[in-house]
Amino acid sequence: MLKVNSINCGIVIDHITAGKGIKIFEKLKLSEVDFPVVLLMNVTSSKFGKKDIIKIENKIDLDLTMLGLIDPNITVNIIENDEIVNKMSIEIPKAVQGMFKCKNPRCISNFDEYVSPSFELAHVNGKIKYRCSYCEELTSYTI
Amino acid sequence: MNLKGKHLIDPNDFSLEELDQVFELADRMVDNRNAYGHVCEGRILGTLFYEPSTRTRLSFESAMLRLGGKVLGFADANTSSAAKGESIADTVRVLDAYADIIVMRHPKEGAPKLASEYSRIPVINGGDGGHQHPTQTLTDLLTIRRLKGRLEKLTVALCGDLKFGRTVHSLVSTLARYNSNRFVFISPSELRFPEHLKEALKEKHDIEVYETESLEEVINDVDILYMTRIQRERFFNEADYMRLKDSYILTRSKLADAKPDMLVMHPLPRVNEISYDVDQDKRAAYFKQAELGIYVRMALMALQLGVDVNVEGK
C-alpha cells in the first residue's frame, strides 16, 4: 500500500468524498505553491469505503464556505508539532456570498458590478438549494 | 415600532403590526384627507422609474403632492444618467442628497434592494421585474381590510399571469402571514405560479395551494378573485403572448353564482380580462382599489419620513 509520511506542521483535509479531492486541490490553487502538498485519492476508509485526503505542509487560509459547498463531509485537522491541535467539521454553509451566480437571467446580481451575489440556504424537497437575496430565485450551486 | 427611515423592498420587510400602522393611518387619511395636506411640506420624493409606469408613478406623485411635499425624478431610463451607463448605486448615492425618500421601479429583479444598500434615505420598491410590487400589495390589503373587514380566513383565487405577475407574488407572500388564508391559483400551464415561491409558502407557512386551469371550476367558492393581465412586456416571444393573452376573460355571467360578498380585484391596467359589464357589479372592487392606492402610499411615506401625523383636531 502507498505510504505517505505524516506532516509535522500544517493542515490535513480528511474525509473528502472520493473524486472531489482534485476539485478542492484546484480551488485552493495548491499546484502553484512552493511547499510540500499531497493529494491522495481513493484511500480506503472504514466510514466511506473510499475517500480523498489532502495534506498541506504549511498553514494557509482555508475558505471553509467554499469547502462546505464542494463537500460538507470534510474534516479539517490543524497540525502543530506532529499533533492535531484543532479538528473542524465542515458544514453546508447557511449563507454564501460571491461564490456562484444567480440562475435568474433577470436578477440584478447578473448585471450590476456593485452586487456580490448572495444566497441563503434553502432545503427544497430534501435537496440543497440557495435562495438569492436579491430576487429570491432558487439556485443549485455548482463549484 | 417605528417606520421612520425604513426601506420597503419586500412587503415582508414590515411586521404585521407595522402593516397595521400603515393601514390605520391610511384609514384616517381616507376619512379626512385635507387634514394631512401639509404634513410633508418641505419634503421631496425622488422618483426613479427605469421602466414605464403610469399608474404607480402618478399615484406616488399624487400622494406626495397631497401631503404637501414635492416630487422630482425621471420616468424613462433613456432620459436619465442610466442611459450613460451609471450604476444604480451611484445614482442613488447622488439622489439621496436631492430628495428625502425614493421610489424606484426597475426591470431587473432585486434592483431596489441594491439601491437600499447604498441609500441613506428610505427606498420604496415600485416594482422590480417579475419579482415584487409591495405598495400594490399594501393597496390590495387595505382594500380587502376595508371591504371584507379582515385579512384572515379568506379563500383567495389569483387568476391569469401568475408566473411574471409581481403583484401576485407580493400579495400571496404577504397574505400567507395572516391566519388561515387559502390560495387557489388559476393559470395556463405556461404561466403557473413560480415553483420557488410555492416552495417558500410550504417552507415558511406550511401552506399547500390548489392549482387549476379553470376559472369556472372554482369561482363560486372563493372570497376574493384577483384577476391579472397577461403582460406582453414579459414575453420574449410574441407568438406565445398571442396564444395566451385571452386565456381568462371574466364576464358578468360567470359571476352569476359566485358569493354575493366576493370581491373582484385587479391591479390595473386591464386589457380584456375583465369585461366592462363587470364594472356595474357591486363585487367589482378594482376602481376602489386604485383609489385606495393613493391613501396607502400617503400613509406609507408619511410614516417612513417620520413626519408628525397627529393632525386631527389641529
XYZ file of C-alpha atoms in Angstrom:
457
model
C 0.000 0.000 0.000
C 1.107 3.552 -0.735
C 2.821 5.123 2.272
C 2.784 8.886 2.861
C 4.567 10.424 5.802
C 2.591 12.402 8.344
C 3.191 16.119 8.459
C 4.790 17.996 11.307
C 3.049 21.316 10.917
C 0.215 22.174 8.552
C -3.275 21.114 7.515
C -4.866 17.788 6.687
C -8.174 17.887 4.843
C -9.666 14.488 5.515
C -12.834 12.545 4.664
C -13.177 14.162 1.261
C -15.705 12.270 -0.836
C -13.689 10.217 -3.317
C -13.273 12.153 -6.559
C -13.739 15.612 -5.032
C -10.174 15.965 -3.779
C -8.869 17.204 -7.096
C -11.521 19.920 -7.221
C -10.517 21.184 -3.775
C -6.838 20.926 -4.762
C -7.559 23.158 -7.747
C -9.723 25.628 -5.823
C -7.030 26.070 -3.173
C -4.518 26.577 -6.031
C -2.217 24.025 -4.422
C -0.458 23.324 -7.716
C 1.012 26.836 -7.510
C 2.523 26.691 -4.017
C 6.206 26.070 -3.193
C 5.764 23.996 -0.031
C 5.017 20.257 0.109
C 1.426 19.202 -0.626
C -0.056 15.779 -1.265
C -3.354 14.762 -2.838
C -4.299 11.210 -2.015
C -7.157 9.714 -3.982
C -9.282 6.635 -3.356
C -7.764 5.897 0.024
C -9.523 3.085 1.886
C -11.889 4.434 4.516
C -13.762 2.425 7.130
C -16.540 5.063 7.122
C -16.948 5.840 3.415
C -15.297 2.897 1.663
C -13.083 5.296 -0.287
C -12.026 8.855 0.388
C -9.597 11.524 -0.756
C -7.133 13.314 1.536
C -5.098 16.493 1.059
C -2.020 17.137 3.205
C -0.509 20.605 3.247
C 2.867 21.136 4.942
C 2.121 24.750 5.805
C -0.569 26.917 7.422
C -2.728 28.529 4.757
C -6.038 30.397 4.902
C -8.834 27.990 4.051
C -12.173 29.190 2.744
C -14.430 26.947 4.812
C -17.553 28.160 2.968
C -16.070 27.028 -0.304
C -15.059 23.677 1.204
C -18.583 23.245 2.597
C -20.085 23.912 -0.805
C -17.892 21.324 -2.506
C -18.183 18.671 0.183
C -19.836 19.072 3.602
C -18.412 15.716 4.762
C -14.893 17.098 5.091
C -12.884 17.260 8.292
C -10.054 19.779 8.593
C -7.220 18.967 11.002
C -4.681 21.590 12.027
C -1.335 20.008 12.897
C 1.360 21.538 15.079
C 4.434 19.641 16.339
C 3.080 16.355 14.997
C -0.172 16.740 16.905
C -3.692 17.650 15.933
C -4.399 20.926 17.729
C -7.737 21.690 16.082
C -10.250 19.467 14.338
C -13.068 21.134 12.402
C -16.071 19.506 10.799
C -17.251 21.379 7.751
C -20.956 22.094 7.274
C -23.129 23.164 4.416
C -22.870 26.959 4.577
C -26.054 28.775 5.634
C -25.091 31.903 3.723
C -22.890 32.253 0.676
C -21.595 35.388 -0.984
C -19.815 35.793 -4.291
C -19.214 32.060 -4.890
C -21.595 31.473 -7.759
C -24.121 33.321 -9.873
C -27.880 33.524 -9.563
C -29.544 31.434 -12.260
C -32.274 34.039 -12.835
C -31.402 35.955 -16.029
C -33.483 38.915 -14.827
C -31.693 39.221 -11.462
C -29.801 42.471 -10.854
C -26.873 40.462 -9.474
C -26.108 39.350 -13.038
C -25.911 42.921 -14.320
C -24.513 45.311 -11.754
C -20.893 45.138 -10.669
C -21.809 46.587 -7.264
C -23.706 43.422 -6.419
C -21.960 40.435 -4.984
C -24.437 37.573 -5.479
C -25.541 36.463 -2.036
C -27.667 33.497 -1.061
C -29.260 31.817 1.891
C -29.529 28.078 2.305
C -32.923 26.592 1.446
C -33.969 22.960 1.623
C -36.350 22.083 -1.173
C -37.814 18.574 -1.290
C -34.746 17.311 0.534
C -32.390 18.987 -1.960
C -29.912 21.672 -1.026
C -30.549 24.916 -2.859
C -29.704 28.550 -2.312
C -32.229 31.396 -2.324
C -30.955 34.618 -3.924
C -31.064 37.582 -1.514
C -31.965 39.898 -4.391
C -34.589 38.068 -6.463
C -35.454 35.040 -4.222
C -34.960 32.583 -7.099
C -33.527 29.214 -6.083
C -30.151 28.237 -7.477
C -28.364 24.918 -7.234
C -24.718 25.651 -6.655
C -22.067 24.267 -8.940
C -18.471 24.610 -7.962
C -42.495 50.066 16.237
C -41.308 52.971 14.139
C -41.195 53.033 10.373
C -39.094 56.194 10.187
C -36.146 55.679 7.861
C -37.172 52.116 6.990
C -36.984 50.802 3.405
C -39.852 48.921 1.780
C -38.357 46.465 -0.694
C -40.456 43.410 0.074
C -43.789 43.504 1.951
C -42.220 41.081 4.401
C -39.831 43.864 5.463
C -42.707 45.108 7.628
C -44.121 43.185 10.574
C -47.892 42.657 10.685
C -48.050 45.347 13.383
C -46.184 47.775 11.119
C -48.540 46.957 8.248
C -51.457 47.679 10.601
C -49.893 51.001 11.449
C -49.853 51.922 7.741
C -53.461 50.771 7.257
C -54.723 52.621 10.328
C -53.157 55.872 9.172
C -54.455 55.284 5.632
C -57.950 54.804 7.073
C -57.671 58.130 8.882
C -56.475 59.781 5.681
C -59.434 58.364 3.731
C -61.787 59.873 6.281
C -60.123 63.256 6.442
C -57.679 63.751 3.608
C -57.424 67.511 3.805
C -56.189 67.396 7.374
C -52.959 65.821 6.097
C -52.390 68.327 3.296
C -49.312 69.884 4.895
C -47.633 67.099 6.862
C -44.878 66.610 4.258
C -44.238 70.267 3.494
C -40.585 70.763 2.668
C -40.102 67.063 1.839
C -39.165 65.763 -1.614
C -39.978 62.410 -3.225
C -37.425 61.213 -5.788
C -38.979 59.003 -8.473
C -36.542 56.696 -10.302
C -38.577 54.910 -12.951
C -36.293 52.806 -15.146
C -39.332 51.123 -16.645
C -42.550 52.707 -17.943
C -45.286 53.229 -15.407
C -48.314 55.451 -15.416
C -50.390 54.348 -12.513
C -47.777 53.665 -9.868
C -45.706 56.744 -10.674
C -48.667 59.094 -10.784
C -50.083 57.527 -7.659
C -46.842 58.187 -5.778
C -46.580 61.702 -7.168
C -50.177 62.450 -6.282
C -49.694 61.008 -2.798
C -46.685 63.226 -2.087
C -48.362 66.319 -3.548
C -51.456 65.652 -1.434
C -49.230 65.565 1.643
C -47.844 68.983 0.739
C -44.463 67.691 -0.457
C -42.724 67.984 -3.815
C -41.569 65.486 -6.430
C -38.572 65.179 -8.751
C -37.157 62.347 -10.832
C -37.363 60.628 -14.181
C -39.958 58.458 -15.856
C -37.816 56.947 -18.573
C -34.360 55.418 -18.150
C -33.404 56.697 -21.616
C -33.546 60.283 -20.406
C -31.580 59.624 -17.228
C -27.942 59.020 -16.415
C -28.657 55.277 -16.599
C -28.552 55.716 -20.397
C -24.927 56.850 -19.965
C -24.172 53.680 -18.047
C -24.321 54.993 -14.483
C -24.773 52.280 -11.865
C -27.800 52.192 -9.587
C -25.538 52.615 -6.564
C -24.096 55.872 -7.894
C -27.476 57.244 -8.960
C -28.917 56.570 -5.524
C -25.946 57.997 -3.646
C -26.350 61.226 -5.568
C -30.126 61.344 -5.369
C -30.225 60.924 -1.635
C -28.830 64.447 -1.388
C -31.619 65.759 -3.630
C -34.605 64.012 -2.052
C -35.899 62.718 1.296
C -37.416 59.460 0.082
C -37.055 57.425 -3.124
C -39.417 55.244 -5.089
C -37.771 53.044 -7.712
C -39.151 50.876 -10.479
C -36.663 48.757 -12.382
C -36.913 45.894 -14.890
C -34.195 43.903 -13.112
C -35.266 41.875 -10.087
C -33.567 42.955 -6.869
C -32.558 46.409 -8.182
C -34.422 48.330 -5.430
C -32.753 46.155 -2.807
C -29.391 47.094 -4.270
C -30.447 50.769 -4.154
C -31.428 50.416 -0.489
C -27.960 49.112 0.338
C -26.413 52.368 -0.858
C -29.092 54.887 0.135
C -29.178 56.961 3.319
C -32.870 57.756 2.786
C -35.820 55.327 2.620
C -36.194 53.432 -0.654
C -39.569 52.087 -1.769
C -39.733 49.320 -4.336
C -42.170 50.499 -7.022
C -41.915 47.165 -8.862
C -38.844 45.147 -9.844
C -39.230 42.934 -12.921
C -41.497 39.997 -12.172
C -40.425 39.922 -8.536
C -42.247 42.203 -6.086
C -44.562 45.187 -6.016
C -45.021 45.878 -2.302
C -47.058 49.085 -2.493
C -49.584 47.343 -4.742
C -49.787 44.724 -2.008
C -50.391 47.390 0.630
C -53.123 48.754 -1.640
C -54.652 45.300 -2.040
C -54.549 44.606 1.684
C -56.090 47.964 2.568
C -58.865 47.260 0.050
C -59.548 43.786 1.457
C -59.369 45.080 5.033
C -61.866 47.855 4.343
C -64.269 45.865 2.173
C -64.116 42.438 3.850
C -63.313 43.636 7.363
C -60.480 41.129 7.831
C -57.236 39.846 6.368
C -57.540 36.253 7.566
C -59.729 33.205 6.954
C -60.072 34.097 3.294
C -60.050 31.904 0.214
C -58.181 33.927 -2.371
C -58.099 32.956 -6.038
C -55.476 34.519 -8.276
C -56.057 34.277 -11.990
C -54.017 34.961 -15.133
C -50.293 35.512 -15.345
C -49.073 34.063 -12.087
C -45.553 33.480 -13.383
C -44.475 37.023 -14.156
C -47.165 38.832 -12.147
C -45.198 40.574 -9.412
C -48.370 41.903 -7.779
C -49.471 38.301 -7.298
C -46.129 37.231 -5.824
C -46.132 40.063 -3.310
C -49.785 39.618 -2.352
C -49.567 35.868 -1.807
C -46.380 36.040 0.269
C -47.979 38.683 2.493
C -51.462 37.190 2.884
C -49.757 33.911 3.787
C -48.588 35.572 7.009
C -52.151 36.043 8.226
C -54.045 33.147 9.803
C -55.958 30.533 7.849
C -55.866 32.018 4.358
C -56.161 29.592 1.439
C -54.939 30.127 -2.106
C -56.263 28.966 -5.450
C -54.043 29.560 -8.468
C -55.750 29.735 -11.870
C -53.438 29.986 -14.859
C -52.431 28.342 -18.112
C -49.643 25.825 -17.503
C -47.072 28.176 -19.093
C -47.855 30.941 -16.604
C -48.079 28.990 -13.376
C -47.056 30.447 -10.018
C -43.260 30.010 -9.704
C -42.093 26.819 -8.101
C -39.585 28.560 -5.852
C -42.312 30.792 -4.364
C -44.582 27.799 -3.857
C -41.719 26.091 -2.038
C -41.303 29.187 0.129
C -45.022 29.081 1.045
C -44.644 25.476 2.088
C -41.354 26.018 3.897
C -42.271 29.205 5.775
C -46.017 28.866 6.319
C -46.818 25.193 5.661
C -49.355 26.267 3.043
C -50.364 23.954 0.199
C -52.111 25.644 -2.713
C -54.746 24.424 -5.162
C -53.883 24.891 -8.833
C -56.240 24.697 -11.769
C -56.560 25.952 -15.327
C -60.317 26.507 -14.978
C -61.771 29.721 -13.588
C -65.292 28.269 -13.736
C -64.276 25.332 -11.537
C -63.529 27.500 -8.502
C -65.221 30.883 -8.968
C -68.250 30.055 -6.802
C -66.160 29.067 -3.784
C -63.799 31.983 -3.284
C -63.927 35.160 -1.197
C -61.610 37.139 -3.443
C -60.942 36.786 -7.151
C -57.756 38.622 -8.066
C -57.540 38.955 -11.842
C -54.296 39.897 -13.603
C -53.317 40.962 -17.078
C -51.253 38.707 -19.333
C -48.282 41.050 -19.638
C -46.998 41.444 -23.196
C -43.772 43.087 -21.969
C -42.717 39.968 -20.028
C -42.742 37.681 -23.086
C -39.646 37.077 -25.180
C -41.823 35.655 -27.919
C -44.839 37.484 -29.431
C -46.401 34.225 -30.602
C -46.581 32.922 -27.017
C -48.224 36.144 -25.909
C -50.823 35.993 -28.689
C -51.635 32.384 -27.809
C -52.112 33.073 -24.102
C -53.469 36.616 -23.928
C -57.149 35.652 -23.959
C -56.841 32.713 -21.554
C -59.247 34.158 -18.994
C -61.996 36.677 -19.529
C -64.271 37.392 -16.586
C -67.788 38.279 -17.650
C -70.805 39.186 -15.560
C -72.467 35.888 -16.425
C -69.566 33.959 -14.887
C -70.246 35.797 -11.638
C -73.877 34.631 -11.517
C -73.353 32.006 -8.814
C -70.289 33.484 -7.132
C -70.563 34.511 -3.471
C -72.590 37.731 -3.113
C -69.856 39.309 -0.978
C -66.943 38.155 -3.125
C -64.512 40.866 -4.252
C -63.241 41.078 -7.816
C -59.869 42.785 -7.685
C -57.299 43.766 -10.318
C -54.080 45.782 -10.007
C -54.919 47.550 -13.287
C -54.332 48.330 -16.095
C -56.698 45.743 -17.543
C -56.846 44.823 -21.189
C -59.742 42.456 -21.755
C -59.532 40.036 -18.842
C -62.472 41.713 -17.100
C -65.387 42.634 -19.351
C -66.736 46.129 -18.966
C -70.110 44.731 -17.894
C -68.487 43.526 -14.653
C -67.843 47.168 -13.692
C -71.515 47.542 -12.768
C -71.453 44.541 -10.428
C -71.230 45.503 -6.761
C -68.488 42.917 -6.298
C -66.160 44.815 -8.658
C -63.600 46.426 -6.351
C -60.800 47.400 -8.755
C -61.525 51.095 -9.096
C -61.927 51.418 -5.331
C -58.629 49.562 -5.079
C -56.889 52.096 -7.349
C -58.306 54.968 -5.297
C -57.097 53.446 -2.031
C -53.614 53.143 -3.528
C -53.137 56.891 -3.107
C -54.010 56.775 0.586
C -51.834 53.806 1.391
C -48.862 55.485 -0.324
C -49.570 58.720 1.557
C -49.612 56.846 4.849
C -46.513 54.836 3.986
C -44.392 57.835 3.008
C -45.534 59.922 5.989
C -44.505 57.122 8.346
C -41.193 56.435 6.592
C -40.365 60.142 6.723
C -41.337 60.285 10.376
C -43.404 63.454 9.992
C -45.973 64.434 12.594
C -49.239 62.781 11.576
C -51.180 63.728 14.689
C -53.080 66.411 12.838
C -56.663 65.705 13.759
C -58.127 68.472 15.831
C -55.280 70.831 14.981
